[in-house]
Short mmCIF file of C-alpha atoms and ligand atoms in Angstrom, two decimals:
data_model
loop_
_atom_site.label_atom_id
_atom_site.label_comp_id
_atom_site.label_asym_id
_atom_site.label_seq_id
_atom_site.Cartn_x
_atom_site.Cartn_y
_atom_site.Cartn_z
CA UNK N 7 16.98 43.33 0.58
CA UNK N 8 15.62 41.70 3.57
CA UNK N 9 18.88 41.23 5.10
CA UNK N 10 19.80 44.74 4.17
CA UNK N 11 16.38 45.96 6.17
CA UNK N 12 17.38 44.01 9.23
CA UNK N 13 21.09 45.49 9.29
CA UNK N 14 19.28 49.07 9.05
CA UNK N 15 16.88 48.37 12.14
CA UNK N 16 19.96 47.00 14.17
CA UNK N 17 21.69 50.57 13.23
CA UNK N 18 18.58 52.39 14.25
CA UNK N 19 18.22 50.58 17.57
CA UNK N 20 22.01 50.73 18.23
CA UNK N 21 21.96 54.50 17.58
CA UNK N 22 19.35 55.01 20.51
CA UNK N 23 20.85 52.43 22.75
CA UNK N 24 24.29 54.04 22.89
CA UNK N 25 23.03 57.55 22.95
CA UNK N 26 23.41 58.65 19.28
CA UNK N 27 19.77 59.48 18.33
CA UNK N 28 16.76 59.23 20.19
CA UNK N 29 13.28 59.74 18.84
CA UNK N 30 12.02 63.14 19.56
CA UNK N 31 9.37 63.72 22.36
CA UNK N 32 9.69 60.02 23.13
CA UNK N 33 7.91 59.82 26.44
CA UNK N 34 4.73 61.21 24.77
CA UNK N 35 5.32 58.81 22.05
CA UNK N 36 7.42 60.81 19.78
CA UNK N 37 6.78 63.32 16.98
CA UNK N 38 6.85 61.81 13.32
CA UNK N 39 10.10 62.25 11.49
CA UNK N 40 11.82 64.62 14.34
CA UNK N 41 14.67 63.32 16.41
CA UNK N 42 17.17 64.35 19.08
CA UNK N 43 20.69 63.78 19.31
CA UNK N 44 22.11 62.24 22.23
CA UNK N 45 25.42 62.53 24.17
CA UNK N 46 27.38 60.69 21.54
CA UNK N 47 25.38 61.79 18.60
CA UNK N 48 25.75 65.50 19.20
CA UNK N 49 29.63 64.72 19.31
CA UNK N 50 29.74 63.06 16.07
CA UNK N 51 27.54 65.70 14.65
CA UNK N 52 29.65 68.45 15.62
CA UNK N 53 32.57 66.74 14.22
CA UNK N 54 31.05 66.22 11.05
CA UNK N 55 30.34 69.93 10.96
CA UNK N 56 33.80 70.95 12.04
CA UNK N 57 35.06 68.75 9.15
CA UNK N 58 32.88 70.64 6.83
CA UNK N 59 33.36 74.19 8.04
CA UNK N 60 37.17 73.82 8.27
CA UNK N 61 37.37 72.37 4.92
CA UNK N 62 35.52 75.32 3.49
CA UNK N 63 36.73 78.34 5.47
CA UNK N 64 40.26 77.09 6.50
CA UNK N 65 41.37 75.82 3.32
CA UNK N 66 39.73 78.20 0.95
CA UNK N 67 40.98 81.71 1.49
CA UNK N 68 38.07 83.04 -0.42
CA UNK N 69 35.20 81.31 1.79
CA UNK N 70 33.86 82.96 4.65
CA UNK N 71 31.08 81.94 6.92
CA UNK N 72 27.91 83.30 8.46
CA UNK N 73 25.26 82.67 10.70
CA UNK N 74 21.63 84.05 9.58
CA UNK N 75 18.31 83.93 11.50
CA UNK N 76 15.96 81.01 11.04
CA UNK N 77 13.03 83.74 10.60
CA UNK N 78 13.32 85.82 7.45
CA UNK N 79 11.23 88.36 5.77
CA UNK N 80 8.28 86.33 4.11
CA UNK N 81 8.82 88.37 0.80
CA UNK N 82 12.44 86.48 0.80
CA UNK N 83 10.34 83.32 -0.09
CA UNK N 84 8.16 84.64 -2.47
CA UNK N 85 11.45 85.85 -4.46
CA UNK N 86 13.12 82.66 -4.15
CA UNK N 87 10.01 80.99 -5.77
CA UNK N 88 9.41 78.85 -2.41
CA UNK N 89 5.98 80.02 -1.98
CA UNK N 90 4.68 79.22 -5.48
CA UNK N 91 6.80 76.25 -6.22
CA UNK N 92 8.24 74.61 -3.33
CA UNK N 93 6.07 71.76 -3.80
CA UNK N 94 5.81 68.07 -3.87
CA UNK N 95 3.19 66.12 -5.84
CA UNK N 96 1.53 63.89 -3.23
CA UNK N 97 -1.13 61.10 -4.01
CA UNK N 98 -3.26 59.00 -1.45
CA UNK N 99 -4.39 55.32 -1.37
CA UNK N 100 -7.91 55.23 -0.51
CA UNK N 101 -7.68 51.81 1.22
CA UNK N 102 -4.57 52.20 3.56
CA UNK N 103 -5.33 56.10 3.74
CA UNK N 104 -1.46 56.37 3.71
CA UNK N 105 0.08 59.26 1.56
CA UNK N 106 2.83 59.23 -0.85
CA UNK N 107 4.79 61.47 -3.10
CA UNK N 108 3.86 60.38 -6.51
CA UNK N 109 7.53 61.00 -7.96
CA UNK N 110 9.09 58.70 -5.12
CA UNK N 111 6.41 56.05 -5.86
CA UNK N 112 7.83 56.13 -9.46
CA UNK N 113 11.50 56.52 -8.86
CA UNK N 114 11.11 53.44 -6.64
CA UNK N 115 9.26 51.45 -9.29
CA UNK N 116 12.15 52.53 -11.71
CA UNK N 117 14.90 51.18 -9.42
CA UNK N 118 13.04 47.73 -9.69
CA UNK N 119 14.02 47.65 -13.36
CA UNK N 120 17.64 47.91 -12.20
CA UNK N 121 17.22 45.06 -9.70
CA UNK N 122 15.75 43.03 -12.57
CA UNK N 123 18.91 43.54 -14.67
CA UNK N 124 20.98 42.80 -11.51
CA UNK N 125 19.15 39.62 -11.04
CA UNK N 126 19.48 38.59 -14.82
CA UNK N 127 23.20 39.12 -14.31
CA UNK N 128 23.73 37.10 -11.22
CA UNK N 129 21.85 34.24 -12.81
CA UNK N 130 24.13 34.37 -15.92
CA UNK N 131 27.08 34.65 -13.84
CA UNK N 132 26.10 31.33 -12.09
CA UNK N 133 25.46 29.64 -15.34
CA UNK N 134 28.75 30.60 -16.97
CA UNK N 135 30.95 30.45 -14.01
CA UNK N 136 34.58 31.79 -14.37
CA UNK N 137 34.05 32.38 -17.97
CA UNK N 138 31.58 35.16 -17.33
CA UNK N 139 32.02 38.60 -18.87
CA UNK N 140 29.69 40.94 -17.03
CA UNK N 141 30.34 43.81 -19.34
CA UNK N 142 29.73 41.57 -22.49
CA UNK N 143 26.61 40.26 -21.02
CA UNK N 144 25.00 43.43 -20.27
CA UNK N 145 25.86 44.73 -23.87
CA UNK N 146 24.55 41.62 -25.71
CA UNK N 147 21.81 40.22 -23.64
CA UNK N 148 18.33 40.36 -25.46
CA UNK N 149 16.50 40.12 -22.01
CA UNK N 150 18.61 42.96 -20.74
CA UNK N 151 18.07 45.11 -23.60
CA UNK N 152 14.30 44.57 -23.39
CA UNK N 153 14.40 45.63 -19.56
CA UNK N 154 16.51 48.67 -20.32
CA UNK N 155 14.32 49.97 -22.96
CA UNK N 156 11.32 49.71 -20.79
CA UNK N 157 13.32 51.40 -18.23
CA UNK N 158 14.48 54.17 -20.37
CA UNK N 159 10.81 54.91 -22.04
CA UNK N 160 9.30 54.98 -18.57
CA UNK N 161 12.28 57.48 -17.16
CA UNK N 162 11.80 59.73 -20.21
CA UNK N 163 7.76 60.01 -19.58
CA UNK N 164 8.40 60.56 -16.02
CA UNK N 165 11.05 63.30 -16.54
CA UNK N 166 8.90 64.86 -18.88
CA UNK N 167 5.85 64.91 -16.50
CA UNK N 168 8.07 66.30 -13.86
CA UNK N 169 9.43 68.97 -16.00
CA UNK N 170 5.88 69.99 -16.91
CA UNK N 171 4.40 69.53 -13.50
CA UNK N 172 1.87 67.56 -15.33
CA UNK N 173 -0.01 65.84 -12.28
CA UNK N 174 -2.40 64.27 -14.20
CA UNK N 175 0.49 62.53 -16.27
CA UNK N 176 2.03 61.41 -13.17
CA UNK N 177 -1.18 59.78 -11.78
CA UNK N 178 -1.46 58.01 -15.24
CA UNK N 179 2.02 56.76 -15.09
CA UNK N 180 1.36 55.09 -11.39
CA UNK N 181 -2.01 53.42 -13.13
CA UNK N 182 -0.23 52.44 -16.30
CA UNK N 183 2.58 50.76 -14.36
CA UNK N 184 0.27 49.20 -12.10
CA UNK N 185 2.02 50.42 -9.11
CA UNK N 186 0.31 49.25 -5.81
CA UNK N 187 0.36 50.78 -2.38
CA UNK N 188 2.98 48.71 -0.28
CA UNK N 189 0.38 48.81 2.75
CA UNK N 190 -2.83 47.66 0.98
CA UNK N 191 -1.52 46.10 -1.79
CA UNK N 192 -4.39 48.01 -4.11
CA UNK N 193 -4.40 50.44 -6.74
CA UNK N 194 -7.19 52.90 -5.48
CA UNK N 195 -5.27 55.79 -5.92
CA UNK N 196 -6.75 59.54 -5.59
CA UNK N 197 -5.79 62.48 -7.88
CA UNK N 198 -2.27 63.75 -7.63
CA UNK N 199 -2.19 67.36 -5.89
CA UNK N 200 0.44 69.60 -5.16
CA UNK N 201 1.79 70.27 -1.48
CA UNK N 202 3.75 72.99 0.04
CA UNK N 203 6.41 71.98 2.22
CA UNK N 204 7.15 75.36 4.08
CA UNK N 205 5.91 75.48 7.70
CA UNK N 206 4.15 78.70 8.27
CA UNK N 207 3.89 80.66 11.66
CA UNK N 208 2.68 84.11 12.96
CA UNK N 209 5.00 86.46 14.33
CA UNK N 210 3.92 89.73 16.42
CA UNK N 211 1.37 89.79 18.83
CA UNK N 212 -0.95 92.77 17.91
CA UNK N 213 -4.25 91.75 16.65
CA UNK N 214 -3.86 93.76 13.65
CA UNK N 215 -0.16 93.54 12.88
CA UNK N 216 0.60 89.92 13.10
CA UNK N 217 2.66 88.92 10.09
CA UNK N 218 2.76 85.34 8.61
CA UNK N 219 6.54 83.94 8.46
CA UNK N 220 8.11 80.73 7.48
CA UNK N 221 10.71 78.43 9.02
CA UNK N 222 13.16 78.50 6.43
CA UNK N 223 13.18 75.42 4.29
CA UNK N 224 16.65 76.00 3.30
CA UNK N 225 19.65 77.95 4.76
CA UNK N 226 20.68 79.26 1.28
CA UNK N 227 18.46 82.20 1.00
CA UNK N 228 19.99 83.43 4.17
CA UNK N 229 23.14 83.53 2.28
CA UNK N 230 21.86 85.47 -0.75
CA UNK N 231 20.17 88.30 1.21
CA UNK N 232 23.64 89.00 3.07
CA UNK N 233 25.75 88.77 -0.07
CA UNK N 234 25.98 92.45 -0.26
CA UNK N 235 26.89 92.72 3.50
CA UNK N 236 29.61 90.25 3.02
CA UNK N 237 31.01 91.30 -0.12
CA UNK N 238 31.39 94.77 1.25
CA UNK N 239 32.42 94.28 4.69
CA UNK N 240 34.83 91.53 3.94
CA UNK N 241 35.92 93.06 0.72
CA UNK N 242 35.38 90.06 -1.12
CA UNK N 243 36.49 89.67 -4.54
CA UNK N 244 34.84 87.48 -7.14
CA UNK N 245 35.18 84.41 -7.17
CA UNK N 246 34.22 84.16 -3.33
CA UNK N 247 32.16 81.96 -1.32
CA UNK N 248 29.66 82.04 1.99
CA UNK N 249 29.41 79.09 3.85
CA UNK N 250 26.67 78.49 6.63
CA UNK N 251 25.38 75.68 8.63
CA UNK N 252 22.02 75.54 10.39
CA UNK N 253 18.56 74.32 10.63
CA UNK N 254 15.96 73.94 7.86
CA UNK N 255 12.49 72.67 8.16
CA UNK N 256 10.30 70.81 5.62
CA UNK N 257 6.77 69.37 6.18
CA UNK N 258 7.90 66.35 4.01
CA UNK N 259 4.93 64.42 2.78
CA UNK N 260 6.23 60.96 3.68
CA UNK N 261 8.95 61.00 6.36
CA UNK N 262 10.72 57.60 6.66
CA UNK N 263 13.88 55.96 6.79
CA UNK N 264 15.16 57.31 10.40
CA UNK N 265 17.17 60.51 9.89
CA UNK N 266 17.46 60.39 6.26
CA UNK N 267 14.11 62.44 5.72
CA UNK N 268 13.19 64.69 8.59
CA UNK N 269 10.81 67.56 9.20
CA UNK N 270 13.41 69.42 11.00
CA UNK N 271 17.04 68.55 9.77
CA UNK N 272 20.29 70.78 9.44
CA UNK N 273 22.13 71.73 6.47
CA UNK N 274 25.73 72.91 5.28
CA UNK N 275 25.49 75.11 2.52
CA UNK N 276 28.13 77.02 0.69
CA UNK N 277 27.11 79.54 -2.18
CA UNK N 278 30.13 80.43 -4.61
CA UNK N 279 29.74 83.54 -6.27
CA UNK N 280 31.74 83.59 -9.86
CA UNK N 281 31.60 85.59 -12.79
CA UNK N 282 28.96 84.72 -15.70
CA UNK N 283 30.17 82.49 -18.06
CA UNK N 284 32.54 80.78 -15.63
CA UNK N 285 29.67 79.07 -13.87
CA UNK N 286 30.15 75.54 -15.63
CA UNK N 287 34.22 75.69 -15.04
CA UNK N 288 33.53 76.25 -11.08
CA UNK N 289 30.57 73.47 -11.36
CA UNK N 290 33.19 70.90 -12.43
CA UNK N 291 35.59 72.06 -9.95
CA UNK N 292 32.98 71.82 -6.98
CA UNK N 293 31.80 68.41 -7.93
CA UNK N 294 35.24 67.22 -8.02
CA UNK N 295 36.22 68.98 -4.72
CA UNK N 296 33.31 67.74 -2.87
CA UNK N 297 33.57 64.26 -3.80
CA UNK N 298 37.04 64.45 -2.55
CA UNK N 299 35.79 65.74 0.95
CA UNK N 300 33.44 62.58 1.11
CA UNK N 301 35.95 60.17 -0.01
CA UNK N 302 38.90 61.38 2.48
CA UNK N 303 36.77 59.54 5.21
CA UNK N 304 37.59 56.50 3.99
CA UNK N 305 34.14 55.15 4.09
CA UNK N 306 34.66 53.31 0.86
CA UNK N 307 35.41 54.77 -2.51
CA UNK N 308 32.74 52.33 -4.48
CA UNK N 309 29.89 53.84 -1.89
CA UNK N 310 29.50 56.90 -3.90
CA UNK N 311 28.29 58.02 -7.03
CA UNK N 312 27.31 61.48 -8.85
CA UNK N 313 23.56 61.32 -10.10
CA UNK N 314 23.14 64.27 -12.76
CA UNK N 315 19.98 65.57 -12.85
CA UNK N 316 17.30 65.27 -15.61
CA UNK N 317 15.06 67.90 -14.46
CA UNK N 318 16.64 71.02 -13.88
CA UNK N 319 14.81 73.68 -12.00
CA UNK N 320 14.07 76.47 -14.30
CA UNK N 321 16.97 78.73 -12.87
CA UNK N 322 19.49 75.91 -12.82
CA UNK N 323 22.14 75.26 -15.91
CA UNK N 324 23.58 72.21 -14.24
CA UNK N 325 22.96 70.10 -10.87
CA UNK N 326 24.10 66.53 -9.55
CA UNK N 327 23.49 64.83 -6.50
CA UNK N 328 26.49 63.03 -4.43
CA UNK N 329 24.67 59.82 -3.84
CA UNK N 330 25.79 57.38 -0.83
CA UNK N 331 25.19 53.65 -0.61
CA UNK N 332 23.03 53.51 2.38
CA UNK N 333 21.65 49.74 3.57
CA UNK N 334 18.18 50.96 1.47
CA UNK N 335 20.05 51.71 -1.68
CA UNK N 336 22.07 54.77 -3.48
CA UNK N 337 20.48 57.96 -1.73
CA UNK N 338 21.40 61.61 -2.24
CA UNK N 339 23.55 62.93 0.66
CA UNK N 340 24.46 66.17 -1.26
CA UNK N 341 23.49 68.51 -4.10
CA UNK N 342 25.78 70.68 -6.08
CA UNK N 343 23.83 73.25 -8.35
CA UNK N 344 24.92 75.93 -11.01
CA UNK N 345 22.09 78.32 -9.79
CA UNK N 346 23.03 80.96 -12.44
CA UNK N 347 22.06 84.55 -11.15
CA UNK N 348 18.55 83.68 -10.36
CA UNK N 349 18.35 84.14 -6.85
CA UNK N 350 20.24 87.46 -6.56
CA UNK N 351 18.29 88.85 -9.55
CA UNK N 352 15.36 87.98 -7.75
CA UNK N 353 16.03 89.58 -4.50
CA UNK N 354 17.12 92.71 -6.54
CA UNK N 355 13.86 92.65 -8.04
CA UNK N 356 11.61 92.12 -5.05
CA UNK N 357 13.68 94.30 -2.63
CA UNK N 358 14.52 96.90 -5.09
CA UNK N 359 18.13 97.42 -3.85
CA UNK N 360 20.85 96.89 -6.68
CA UNK N 361 22.71 93.53 -5.83
CA UNK N 362 25.48 93.69 -8.21
CA UNK N 363 29.12 93.15 -8.27
CA UNK N 364 31.78 95.72 -9.82
CA UNK N 365 34.55 93.52 -11.35
CA UNK N 366 37.69 95.89 -11.11
CA UNK N 367 39.43 93.42 -13.54
CA UNK N 368 36.92 93.71 -16.14
CA UNK N 369 35.70 97.31 -15.21
CA UNK N 370 32.47 96.25 -15.48
CA UNK N 371 29.22 95.65 -13.07
CA UNK N 372 27.23 92.34 -13.02
CA UNK N 373 24.97 90.12 -11.06
CA UNK N 374 27.27 86.93 -10.01
CA UNK N 375 26.42 83.65 -11.02
CA UNK N 376 26.07 81.03 -8.16
CA UNK N 377 27.42 77.43 -7.62
CA UNK N 378 25.72 75.96 -4.54
CA UNK N 379 26.79 73.12 -2.78
CA UNK N 380 24.30 71.72 -0.14
CA UNK N 381 24.66 68.94 2.12
CA UNK N 382 22.24 67.64 5.12
CA UNK N 383 24.26 67.12 8.19
CA UNK N 384 21.74 64.24 9.44
CA UNK N 385 22.16 62.12 6.05
CA UNK N 386 25.72 62.55 6.40
CA UNK N 387 25.65 61.41 10.04
CA UNK N 388 23.62 58.43 8.65
CA UNK N 389 25.99 57.39 6.09
CA UNK N 390 28.76 57.59 8.44
CA UNK N 391 26.75 55.51 11.11
CA UNK N 392 25.76 52.92 8.44
CA UNK N 393 29.00 52.20 6.86
CA UNK N 394 30.84 52.18 9.99
CA UNK N 395 28.45 49.64 11.78
CA UNK N 396 29.95 46.12 12.00
CA UNK N 397 28.87 43.03 13.71
CA UNK N 398 32.19 41.09 13.76
CA UNK N 399 32.77 37.57 14.34
CA UNK N 400 35.68 36.98 16.39
CA UNK N 401 38.16 34.08 16.42
CA UNK N 402 37.09 32.93 20.05
CA UNK N 403 33.56 32.58 18.61
CA UNK N 404 32.35 35.69 19.93
CA UNK N 405 30.68 38.72 18.06
CA UNK N 406 31.35 42.26 18.86
CA UNK N 407 29.48 45.28 17.56
CA UNK N 408 32.09 48.04 16.51
CA UNK N 409 31.67 51.21 14.92
CA UNK N 410 34.60 51.95 12.83
CA UNK N 411 34.03 55.61 12.65
CA UNK N 412 36.58 57.73 10.93
CA UNK N 413 38.79 58.55 13.92
CA UNK N 414 38.49 62.26 13.66
CA UNK N 415 34.88 62.13 13.88
CA UNK N 416 34.39 59.55 16.68
CA UNK N 417 32.68 61.28 19.80
CA UNK N 418 35.14 59.83 22.02
CA UNK N 419 38.66 59.75 21.24
CA UNK N 420 40.07 57.53 23.94
CA UNK N 421 39.07 55.90 26.96
CA UNK N 422 41.30 55.46 30.14
CA UNK N 423 40.73 52.21 32.00
CA UNK N 424 42.19 51.43 35.38
CA UNK N 425 42.57 47.41 35.27
CA UNK N 426 41.22 47.18 39.09
CA UNK N 427 39.52 49.74 41.22
CA UNK N 428 42.25 49.87 43.90
CA UNK N 429 45.83 49.94 44.41
CA UNK N 430 46.22 53.30 43.29
CA UNK N 431 45.23 52.57 39.69
CA UNK N 432 42.12 54.80 39.53
CA UNK N 433 44.52 57.67 40.84
CA UNK N 434 46.93 57.06 38.25
CA UNK N 435 44.25 56.70 35.17
CA UNK N 436 42.69 60.12 36.49
CA UNK N 437 46.25 61.86 36.40
CA UNK N 438 46.32 60.41 32.45
CA UNK N 439 42.90 61.89 31.82
CA UNK N 440 43.75 65.09 33.46
CA UNK N 441 46.59 65.40 30.72
CA UNK N 442 44.79 64.19 27.49
CA UNK N 443 41.39 65.92 28.04
CA UNK N 444 42.43 69.49 27.03
CA UNK N 445 43.32 67.89 23.53
CA UNK N 446 40.84 65.11 23.16
CA UNK N 447 37.45 63.94 24.05
CA UNK N 448 38.60 61.34 26.91
CA UNK N 449 36.30 58.97 28.82
CA UNK N 450 37.21 57.65 32.39
CA UNK N 451 35.88 54.01 33.19
CA UNK N 452 36.25 51.77 36.13
CA UNK N 453 33.19 49.72 36.06
CA UNK N 454 32.93 46.31 34.99
CA UNK N 455 35.59 43.81 33.74
CA UNK N 456 37.99 45.42 31.11
CA UNK N 457 36.60 43.12 28.30
CA UNK N 458 33.34 44.62 28.93
CA UNK N 459 34.41 48.12 29.01
CA UNK N 460 36.40 47.74 25.62
CA UNK N 461 33.29 46.36 23.84
CA UNK N 462 31.51 49.55 25.24
CA UNK N 463 33.87 51.78 23.55
CA UNK N 464 33.81 49.71 20.38
CA UNK N 465 30.20 50.15 20.32
CA UNK N 466 30.66 54.14 20.29
CA UNK N 467 33.35 53.79 18.04
CA UNK N 468 36.15 54.95 20.38
CA UNK N 469 39.50 54.78 18.57
CA UNK N 470 42.11 54.29 21.65
CA UNK N 471 41.67 52.41 24.93
CA UNK N 472 44.29 53.00 27.61
CA UNK N 473 44.54 50.57 30.27
CA UNK N 474 46.55 51.29 33.59
CA UNK N 475 47.54 48.30 35.41
CA UNK N 476 50.22 47.45 38.27
CA UNK N 477 53.05 47.65 35.67
CA UNK N 478 52.09 51.39 35.16
CA UNK N 479 52.82 52.51 38.54
CA UNK N 480 56.49 50.88 38.13
CA UNK N 481 57.58 51.97 34.87
CA UNK N 482 54.87 54.50 33.72
CA UNK N 483 53.81 52.36 30.70
CA UNK N 484 50.13 51.61 29.77
CA UNK N 485 48.53 49.42 27.08
CA UNK N 486 47.46 51.06 24.06
CA UNK N 487 44.45 49.20 22.38
CA UNK N 488 43.39 50.06 18.87
CA UNK N 489 39.77 49.75 18.13
CA UNK N 490 39.73 48.18 14.63
CA UNK N 491 42.63 45.70 15.06
CA UNK N 492 42.20 45.22 18.82
CA UNK N 493 45.99 45.08 18.83
CA UNK N 494 47.43 46.21 22.23
CA UNK N 495 51.06 47.56 22.72
CA UNK N 496 52.66 48.73 25.48
CA UNK N 497 53.64 52.29 25.42
CA UNK N 498 55.12 54.99 27.48
CA UNK N 499 52.52 57.18 29.08
CA UNK N 500 54.64 60.35 27.84
CA UNK N 501 54.00 59.16 24.10
CA UNK N 502 50.11 58.85 24.35
CA UNK N 503 49.68 62.30 23.21
CA UNK N 504 51.50 62.03 20.06
CA UNK N 505 50.24 58.53 19.14
CA UNK N 506 46.59 59.58 19.55
CA UNK N 507 47.06 63.06 17.91
CA UNK N 508 48.23 61.09 14.80
CA UNK N 509 45.10 59.20 14.20
CA UNK N 510 42.42 61.58 15.50
CA UNK N 511 43.58 64.91 14.41
CA UNK N 512 41.18 67.02 12.14
CA UNK N 513 44.26 68.42 10.39
CA UNK N 514 45.31 65.32 9.07
CA UNK N 515 42.25 64.65 7.37
CA UNK N 516 42.12 67.96 6.12
CA UNK N 517 45.63 67.73 4.57
CA UNK N 518 44.26 64.93 2.64
CA UNK N 519 41.89 67.50 0.35
CA UNK N 520 45.06 69.28 -0.52
P1 ATP D 5 15.20 65.11 -1.77
O1 ATP D 5 15.15 64.78 -3.18
O2 ATP D 5 15.75 63.85 -1.03
O3 ATP D 5 13.77 65.38 -1.02
P2 ATP D 5 16.27 67.66 -2.11
O4 ATP D 5 16.75 67.46 -3.54
O5 ATP D 5 14.97 68.27 -1.96
O6 ATP D 5 16.05 66.18 -1.23
P3 ATP D 5 17.92 69.61 -1.46
O7 ATP D 5 16.89 70.80 -1.59
O8 ATP D 5 18.94 69.94 -2.56
O9 ATP D 5 17.25 68.40 -1.02
O10 ATP D 5 18.65 69.86 -0.07
C1 ATP D 5 20.06 69.77 0.09
C2 ATP D 5 20.48 68.50 1.20
O11 ATP D 5 19.67 68.93 2.41
C3 ATP D 5 19.98 67.21 0.39
O12 ATP D 5 21.01 66.66 -0.26
C4 ATP D 5 19.78 66.32 1.75
O13 ATP D 5 21.23 66.21 2.34
C5 ATP D 5 19.28 67.36 2.88
N1 ATP D 5 17.86 67.31 2.90
C6 ATP D 5 17.24 67.76 2.36
N2 ATP D 5 15.65 67.36 2.85
C7 ATP D 5 16.05 66.57 3.79
C8 ATP D 5 15.25 66.18 4.97
N3 ATP D 5 13.64 66.07 4.83
N4 ATP D 5 15.79 65.49 5.87
C9 ATP D 5 16.97 65.33 6.02
N5 ATP D 5 18.01 65.90 5.18
C10 ATP D 5 17.15 66.60 4.05
#
């Protein structure tokens, strides 16, 4: 774990050093859990968003996009339940004065049982050597059975406390399990309290007329309140979906792990409206489609898992997370929820407007049911960054830091490098840039030795470097260097476009989703 922490620290400093992510307001010592994306970060982020947007709106003729405002009528948040129930249970440690989410303390404690099982398994594997059968060991070891029983009992108690919003019971679990504050090491805990995560501000300037509004904590409600507009003006027929990408704000109690948990972040959400009774079929379908979208990036199929929810929100009848193996364990990147007709019905009730669909096939009106897919852009960014980062030992004894970013997501697709800064090579290199830049994000670099320039491009994940040398002037060929293999091939300048396009095109990635 300590080793993984080290890797994570290196990734965070790499992200800063190479212009991916900066702490916000850094010259004023930063603002907790708020980050800025730099010159390379914004490109990577835009490419992730484009991949998601195109996968939704180009590949599904029944999904359209919108861009709704961040400020919305405050009653929307009353209707959605956020004013009354968008809370996290918080607890303070009196000695360290640190604040925690009670549920997260317990979840982290639960994860320790699994770590214990892993340790027992590793010990047994060492003892039995080649003859070790992992499945059999897990099924028969009395020690493992004992740990599992304790974990399951705690899990059940925790799930019930969360479902009942029983704050005293959550505290009692923390006391009974002897969970200590990671900072002070003590068990001097306060009561558990509910804390609303929405940011509130004032809109309007007149003394009597200022209205309290919220910064939206999710983009989904902007979709629900535009359901009728889109359905009518787009003449959409059920089933159909509305997609949106935008900022969301949550006053997170404990913001940590870099851009994993931020107070200002970005979501990509899609609400898919279906016939009542068909929602679980569509839920299963979207579960599969979304995992396929993730896996097509090639970050490693074993890095994903589903985590089905025990605690269903009162309006949901199925929910799962897609978790990704971050350096700090499997963590939620995306949620897929079957939200029944809760949201549309609530908005119908609170707005007094009829929000229904007339189904011509059934000759009947109903409130559509909704499947939601909701993914955090920043968490997706983090998963791509973490799984791409490598400190590679080279045969010559050197180390290179390389980002094996999926080529269609890379901020820069190719860098054109004249071998020397004279003899007409820079001019020739510029000519090549001027051809390629219309289709690919192309860099021109002439400073430093060629090896150093390759390393700089490796560090930001550029899939291709194109080196222009004296031979280029004679036969119009260049050296094409590939990032991952470092293989160099001599190719005609005229073939560059096709060669690069093959690897970096988003369309090729999207085709994998068919
Ligand atoms: P968590 O349990 O981690 O707080 P959540 O279940 O509240 O997350 P959702 O409300 O389902 O999250 O939001 C959908 C997605 O938005 C999440 O899967 C995640 O990728 C992203 N997200 C939510 N909160 C944050 C945050 N504070 N910072 C960055 N991304 C976030």
